[in-house]
mmCIF file of C-alpha atoms in Angstrom:
data_model
loop_
_atom_site.group_PDB
_atom_site.id
_atom_site.type_symbol
_atom_site.label_atom_id
_atom_site.label_comp_id
_atom_site.label_asym_id
_atom_site.label_seq_id
_atom_site.Cartn_x
_atom_site.Cartn_y
_atom_site.Cartn_z
ATOM 1 C CA MET A 288 -56.661 -33.834 -44.489
ATOM 2 C CA THR A 289 -60.433 -33.597 -44.137
ATOM 3 C CA VAL A 290 -62.075 -30.344 -43.090
ATOM 4 C CA VAL A 291 -64.806 -31.341 -40.662
ATOM 5 C CA ASN A 292 -67.784 -29.141 -40.014
ATOM 6 C CA PRO A 293 -69.387 -29.672 -37.601
ATOM 7 C CA TRP A 294 -66.493 -30.017 -35.192
ATOM 8 C CA SER A 295 -68.939 -31.533 -32.680
ATOM 9 C CA LEU A 296 -68.708 -34.821 -34.605
ATOM 10 C CA VAL A 297 -65.040 -35.340 -33.745
ATOM 11 C CA LEU A 298 -64.260 -33.059 -30.790
ATOM 12 C CA PRO A 299 -65.337 -34.010 -27.231
ATOM 13 C CA ILE A 300 -67.463 -31.337 -25.545
ATOM 14 C CA SER A 301 -64.973 -31.222 -22.665
ATOM 15 C CA ARG A 302 -62.263 -30.067 -25.052
ATOM 16 C CA ALA A 303 -64.597 -27.592 -26.736
ATOM 17 C CA GLU A 304 -65.380 -26.081 -23.333
ATOM 18 C CA GLN A 305 -61.664 -25.884 -22.603
ATOM 19 C CA ILE A 306 -61.133 -23.855 -25.768
ATOM 20 C CA VAL A 307 -63.844 -21.384 -24.767
ATOM 21 C CA GLU A 308 -62.427 -21.163 -21.249
ATOM 22 C CA THR A 309 -58.988 -20.385 -22.671
ATOM 23 C CA LEU A 310 -60.436 -17.419 -24.565
ATOM 24 C CA VAL A 311 -62.334 -16.138 -21.517
ATOM 25 C CA ASN A 312 -59.287 -16.416 -19.257
ATOM 26 C CA ALA A 313 -57.104 -14.673 -21.832
ATOM 27 C CA PHE A 314 -59.558 -11.781 -21.968
ATOM 28 C CA ARG A 315 -59.533 -11.455 -18.193
ATOM 29 C CA GLU A 316 -55.747 -11.344 -18.174
ATOM 30 C CA ILE A 317 -55.524 -8.420 -20.591
ATOM 31 C CA ALA A 318 -58.552 -6.575 -19.173
ATOM 32 C CA ASP A 319 -57.516 -6.932 -15.513
ATOM 33 C CA ALA A 320 -53.811 -6.210 -16.028
ATOM 34 C CA PRO A 321 -52.366 -3.544 -13.658
ATOM 35 C CA ALA A 322 -51.567 -1.344 -16.658
ATOM 36 C CA PRO A 323 -53.854 -2.665 -19.406
ATOM 37 C CA ASP A 324 -53.043 -1.728 -22.984
ATOM 38 C CA VAL A 325 -56.657 -2.213 -24.045
ATOM 39 C CA SER A 326 -59.893 -0.873 -22.577
ATOM 40 C CA PHE A 327 -63.609 -0.694 -23.234
ATOM 41 C CA ASP A 328 -63.078 2.679 -24.903
ATOM 42 C CA ASP A 329 -61.149 0.998 -27.709
ATOM 43 C CA GLY A 330 -63.038 -0.152 -30.788
ATOM 44 C CA GLU A 331 -64.218 -3.745 -30.866
ATOM 45 C CA THR A 332 -61.755 -4.506 -33.669
ATOM 46 C CA ALA A 333 -58.822 -3.305 -31.560
ATOM 47 C CA ILE A 334 -60.061 -5.294 -28.562
ATOM 48 C CA SER A 335 -60.458 -8.491 -30.580
ATOM 49 C CA LYS A 336 -57.051 -8.029 -32.200
ATOM 50 C CA ARG A 337 -55.367 -7.588 -28.810
ATOM 51 C CA LEU A 338 -57.214 -10.605 -27.414
ATOM 52 C CA THR A 339 -56.173 -12.782 -30.346
ATOM 53 C CA ARG A 340 -52.557 -11.711 -30.001
ATOM 54 C CA HIS A 341 -52.609 -12.639 -26.318
ATOM 55 C CA LEU A 342 -54.143 -16.015 -27.150
ATOM 56 C CA GLN A 343 -51.385 -16.638 -29.675
ATOM 57 C CA THR A 344 -48.742 -15.730 -27.089
ATOM 58 C CA LEU A 345 -50.321 -17.937 -24.427
ATOM 59 C CA LEU A 346 -50.772 -20.979 -26.625
ATOM 60 C CA PRO A 347 -47.530 -22.786 -25.709
ATOM 61 C CA ASP A 348 -48.433 -22.508 -21.997
ATOM 62 C CA THR A 349 -51.995 -23.838 -22.237
ATOM 63 C CA LEU A 350 -53.457 -27.309 -22.535
ATOM 64 C CA VAL A 351 -55.169 -26.231 -25.748
ATOM 65 C CA SER A 352 -53.234 -26.994 -28.921
ATOM 66 C CA GLY A 353 -54.193 -25.297 -32.165
ATOM 67 C CA PHE A 354 -54.111 -21.903 -33.850
ATOM 68 C CA TRP A 355 -55.835 -18.624 -32.999
ATOM 69 C CA ASP A 356 -56.390 -16.151 -35.847
ATOM 70 C CA PHE A 357 -57.811 -12.647 -36.257
ATOM 71 C CA GLU A 358 -59.991 -11.414 -39.131
ATOM 72 C CA VAL A 359 -59.748 -14.501 -41.305
ATOM 73 C CA SER A 360 -61.377 -13.900 -44.703
ATOM 74 C CA THR A 361 -64.320 -16.070 -45.723
ATOM 75 C CA VAL A 362 -66.710 -16.262 -48.682
ATOM 76 C CA LYS A 363 -69.821 -18.252 -49.496
ATOM 77 C CA SER A 364 -69.579 -21.378 -51.652
ATOM 78 C CA ASP A 365 -70.387 -19.314 -54.752
ATOM 79 C CA MET A 366 -67.451 -16.990 -53.899
ATOM 80 C CA SER A 367 -69.789 -14.126 -52.978
ATOM 81 C CA ASP A 368 -70.307 -12.147 -49.755
ATOM 82 C CA SER A 369 -66.691 -11.735 -48.675
ATOM 83 C CA ARG A 370 -66.437 -11.288 -44.897
ATOM 84 C CA ARG A 371 -63.804 -11.284 -42.164
ATOM 85 C CA LEU A 372 -64.250 -13.472 -39.098
ATOM 86 C CA ASP A 373 -63.269 -11.689 -35.883
ATOM 87 C CA ILE A 374 -61.607 -14.510 -33.932
ATOM 88 C CA THR A 375 -61.179 -18.092 -35.076
ATOM 89 C CA TYR A 376 -59.603 -21.122 -33.484
ATOM 90 C CA GLY A 377 -58.493 -24.086 -35.563
ATOM 91 C CA THR A 378 -57.035 -27.415 -34.606
ATOM 92 C CA VAL A 379 -56.384 -30.873 -35.985
ATOM 93 C CA VAL A 380 -58.198 -33.812 -34.400
ATOM 94 C CA GLN A 381 -57.133 -37.447 -34.732
ATOM 95 C CA ASP A 382 -54.415 -36.322 -37.188
ATOM 96 C CA THR A 383 -56.951 -36.214 -40.016
ATOM 97 C CA HIS A 384 -59.697 -33.713 -39.171
ATOM 98 C CA ASN A 385 -59.264 -29.937 -39.336
ATOM 99 C CA VAL A 386 -61.901 -28.183 -37.219
ATOM 100 C CA ARG A 387 -62.628 -24.500 -36.546
ATOM 101 C CA PHE A 388 -64.404 -22.387 -33.928
ATOM 102 C CA ILE A 389 -65.789 -18.969 -34.901
ATOM 103 C CA PHE A 390 -66.261 -16.041 -32.491
ATOM 104 C CA GLU A 391 -67.984 -12.831 -33.634
ATOM 105 C CA CYS A 392 -67.370 -9.875 -31.310
ATOM 106 C CA LYS A 393 -69.408 -6.718 -30.663
ATOM 107 C CA LYS A 394 -69.452 -3.986 -28.042
ATOM 108 C CA LEU A 395 -72.648 -3.469 -26.054
ATOM 109 C CA TYR A 396 -73.732 -0.663 -23.726
ATOM 110 C CA GLY A 397 -76.004 -0.584 -20.690
ATOM 111 C CA VAL A 398 -79.651 0.309 -21.222
ATOM 112 C CA THR A 399 -79.194 3.801 -19.762
ATOM 113 C CA ASP A 400 -76.535 4.710 -22.332
ATOM 114 C CA THR A 401 -77.719 6.572 -25.430
ATOM 115 C CA ARG A 402 -75.667 4.188 -27.590
ATOM 116 C CA ALA A 403 -77.356 1.047 -26.252
ATOM 117 C CA LYS A 404 -80.002 0.692 -28.955
ATOM 118 C CA GLN A 405 -77.582 1.321 -31.832
ATOM 119 C CA TYR A 406 -75.045 -1.242 -30.611
ATOM 120 C CA ARG A 407 -77.719 -3.786 -29.751
ATOM 121 C CA ARG A 408 -78.952 -3.512 -33.341
ATOM 122 C CA ARG A 409 -75.401 -4.019 -34.634
ATOM 123 C CA TYR A 410 -75.005 -7.093 -32.418
ATOM 124 C CA LEU A 411 -78.083 -8.623 -34.024
ATOM 125 C CA GLU A 412 -77.839 -7.382 -37.621
ATOM 126 C CA GLU A 413 -74.057 -7.442 -38.138
ATOM 127 C CA GLY A 414 -73.423 -10.386 -35.850
ATOM 128 C CA VAL A 415 -76.241 -12.868 -35.297
ATOM 129 C CA ARG A 416 -77.917 -12.353 -38.666
ATOM 130 C CA ARG A 417 -74.703 -12.993 -40.597
ATOM 131 C CA PHE A 418 -74.595 -16.455 -39.060
ATOM 132 C CA VAL A 419 -78.231 -16.976 -40.023
ATOM 133 C CA ILE A 420 -77.778 -16.092 -43.712
ATOM 134 C CA GLY A 421 -74.551 -18.068 -43.972
ATOM 135 C CA SER A 422 -72.046 -15.224 -44.248
ATOM 136 C CA TYR A 423 -70.418 -16.769 -41.194
ATOM 137 C CA ALA A 424 -70.087 -20.487 -40.365
ATOM 138 C CA PRO A 425 -72.171 -21.820 -43.284
ATOM 139 C CA ASP A 426 -71.143 -25.409 -42.577
ATOM 140 C CA GLN A 427 -71.214 -25.356 -38.788
ATOM 141 C CA PRO A 428 -74.088 -26.023 -36.382
ATOM 142 C CA VAL A 429 -72.417 -24.185 -33.494
ATOM 143 C CA ALA A 430 -70.679 -20.802 -33.184
ATOM 144 C CA PHE A 431 -70.182 -18.013 -30.659
ATOM 145 C CA MET A 432 -71.172 -14.380 -30.171
ATOM 146 C CA ILE A 433 -69.143 -12.233 -27.785
ATOM 147 C CA GLY A 434 -70.447 -9.036 -26.236
ATOM 148 C CA TYR A 435 -67.807 -6.713 -24.760
ATOM 149 C CA VAL A 436 -69.256 -4.657 -21.899
ATOM 150 C CA ASP A 437 -68.153 -2.374 -19.084
ATOM 151 C CA PRO A 438 -69.614 -2.512 -15.534
ATOM 152 C CA LYS A 439 -72.633 -0.435 -16.561
ATOM 153 C CA GLY A 440 -73.304 -2.822 -19.422
ATOM 154 C CA VAL A 441 -73.492 -6.036 -17.409
ATOM 155 C CA GLY A 442 -76.563 -7.923 -18.622
ATOM 156 C CA ALA A 443 -76.523 -6.254 -22.045
ATOM 157 C CA VAL A 444 -76.068 -9.552 -23.907
ATOM 158 C CA LYS A 445 -79.151 -11.107 -22.361
ATOM 159 C CA ALA A 446 -81.034 -7.850 -22.924
ATOM 160 C CA THR A 447 -80.729 -8.414 -26.685
ATOM 161 C CA THR A 448 -83.409 -11.110 -26.343
ATOM 162 C CA ALA A 449 -86.077 -8.423 -26.007
ATOM 163 C CA SER A 450 -85.115 -7.040 -29.418
ATOM 164 C CA MET A 451 -85.047 -10.543 -30.899
ATOM 165 C CA ALA A 452 -88.699 -11.037 -30.049
ATOM 166 C CA GLN A 453 -89.887 -7.727 -31.535
ATOM 167 C CA GLY A 454 -91.464 -7.119 -34.934
ATOM 168 C CA ASN A 455 -90.058 -9.238 -37.745
ATOM 169 C CA ALA A 456 -86.867 -10.123 -35.870
ATOM 170 C CA VAL A 457 -88.059 -13.645 -35.056
ATOM 171 C CA ILE A 458 -88.442 -14.392 -38.773
ATOM 172 C CA GLU A 459 -85.352 -12.489 -39.934
ATOM 173 C CA LEU A 460 -83.168 -14.252 -37.367
ATOM 174 C CA GLY A 461 -84.807 -17.633 -37.944
ATOM 175 C CA LEU A 462 -85.364 -18.046 -34.221
ATOM 176 C CA ARG A 463 -86.640 -21.357 -32.932
ATOM 177 C CA ALA A 464 -88.704 -21.199 -29.762
ATOM 178 C CA TYR A 465 -87.623 -23.027 -26.626
ATOM 179 C CA ASP A 466 -90.002 -23.920 -23.787
ATOM 180 C CA LYS A 467 -92.780 -21.455 -22.939
ATOM 181 C CA GLY A 468 -92.287 -19.557 -26.182
ATOM 182 C CA ARG A 469 -88.904 -18.117 -25.238
ATOM 183 C CA TYR A 470 -86.406 -17.583 -28.037
ATOM 184 C CA HIS A 471 -83.356 -18.186 -25.863
ATOM 185 C CA GLU A 472 -82.167 -20.691 -23.296
ATOM 186 C CA ALA A 473 -80.482 -19.404 -20.140
ATOM 187 C CA PRO A 474 -78.407 -20.941 -18.803
ATOM 188 C CA PRO A 475 -77.403 -22.659 -22.040
ATOM 189 C CA ARG A 476 -77.349 -26.432 -22.377
ATOM 190 C CA GLN A 477 -73.618 -26.414 -23.109
ATOM 191 C CA PHE A 478 -70.811 -23.967 -22.318
ATOM 192 C CA ALA A 479 -72.841 -22.878 -19.276
ATOM 193 C CA LYS A 480 -69.726 -21.942 -17.302
ATOM 194 C CA HIS A 481 -69.011 -18.993 -19.582
ATOM 195 C CA ALA A 482 -71.955 -18.441 -21.940
ATOM 196 C CA VAL A 483 -74.877 -16.294 -20.809
ATOM 197 C CA MET A 484 -77.407 -18.000 -23.079
ATOM 198 C CA GLU A 485 -77.930 -19.880 -26.317
ATOM 199 C CA THR A 486 -80.180 -19.161 -29.293
ATOM 200 C CA HIS A 487 -81.108 -21.574 -32.064
ATOM 201 C CA HIS A 488 -81.577 -20.346 -35.621
ATOM 202 C CA LEU A 489 -83.230 -22.029 -38.594
ATOM 203 C CA ARG A 490 -81.356 -21.522 -41.862
ATOM 204 C CA SER A 491 -82.380 -22.021 -45.465
ATOM 205 C CA LEU A 492 -81.193 -25.170 -47.213
ATOM 206 C CA PRO A 493 -78.528 -26.264 -47.923
ATOM 207 C CA LEU A 494 -77.286 -24.595 -44.715
ATOM 208 C CA ARG A 495 -77.458 -26.461 -41.426
ATOM 209 C CA ASP A 496 -79.399 -24.831 -38.609
ATOM 210 C CA ILE A 497 -77.104 -23.198 -36.077
ATOM 211 C CA THR A 498 -76.943 -22.736 -32.313
ATOM 212 C CA LEU A 499 -75.175 -19.619 -31.076
ATOM 213 C CA TYR A 500 -73.662 -19.423 -27.620
ATOM 214 C CA HIS A 501 -73.517 -15.853 -26.320
ATOM 215 C CA LEU A 502 -70.649 -14.766 -24.058
ATOM 216 C CA GLU A 503 -70.394 -11.500 -22.132
ATOM 217 C CA LEU A 504 -66.830 -10.331 -21.458
ATOM 218 C CA ARG A 505 -66.653 -7.474 -18.970
ATOM 219 C CA PHE A 506 -63.993 -4.825 -18.588
ATOM 220 C CA PRO A 507 -63.413 -3.836 -14.933
ATOM 221 C CA THR A 508 -63.441 -0.089 -15.615
ATOM 222 C CA GLU A 509 -66.317 1.936 -16.996
ATOM 223 C CA GLY A 510 -65.951 3.431 -20.433
ATOM 224 C CA LYS A 511 -66.045 7.163 -20.983
ATOM 225 C CA ALA A 512 -69.473 8.713 -21.238
ATOM 226 C CA LYS A 513 -70.490 9.896 -24.678
ATOM 227 C CA ALA A 514 -69.913 13.620 -25.051
ATOM 228 C CA ARG A 515 -73.103 15.650 -25.283
ATOM 229 C CA LYS A 516 -73.682 17.578 -28.481
ATOM 230 C CA ARG A 517 -73.684 21.321 -28.034
#
């Protein structure tokens, strides 16, 4: 069996969009449940783990065939930089091609929250940048960032674009400009039903450049406010 990266060479965009929609719908089911067993107050690892488990349970009842996994280990080609991928989806196409989708997940807070800046930095440095340097998806031209938010955090994913354009971030994140000097495209050219925006990142050879599609998944209930220090 041949491992194909990029999957876009063998997988129709309609099916790719169906995979993303399956993830989004699964999140809504666990977040909007009458007695949810996961909330915005949980850590992003716990949220992603619960989401993956629900996706695995749902799989037989969806039109999407394949395998959902949580925290799959990955290393660079030289066996360095060991990392764990938050959520991955793999499937076999045409009985010969094994393809994989990668979703990196981070929590984000609204701009009025004291944690907003810290978590926005983590979204960029521990999420986006790891795609840029090849820690994640070194062979793929497309991957996904997920921002978990509560009602106060709606818009937090798109708000990360301001930080992307500051200081050395443009260079460090390898950002390619779109029209009018913007470093993001909103709505995105693909996955527009669920993605807030796309960003395109230049990567050093032999890596392929990569386009990231950014999703914002909202919990219906606000998280607890951070306790004030006495």
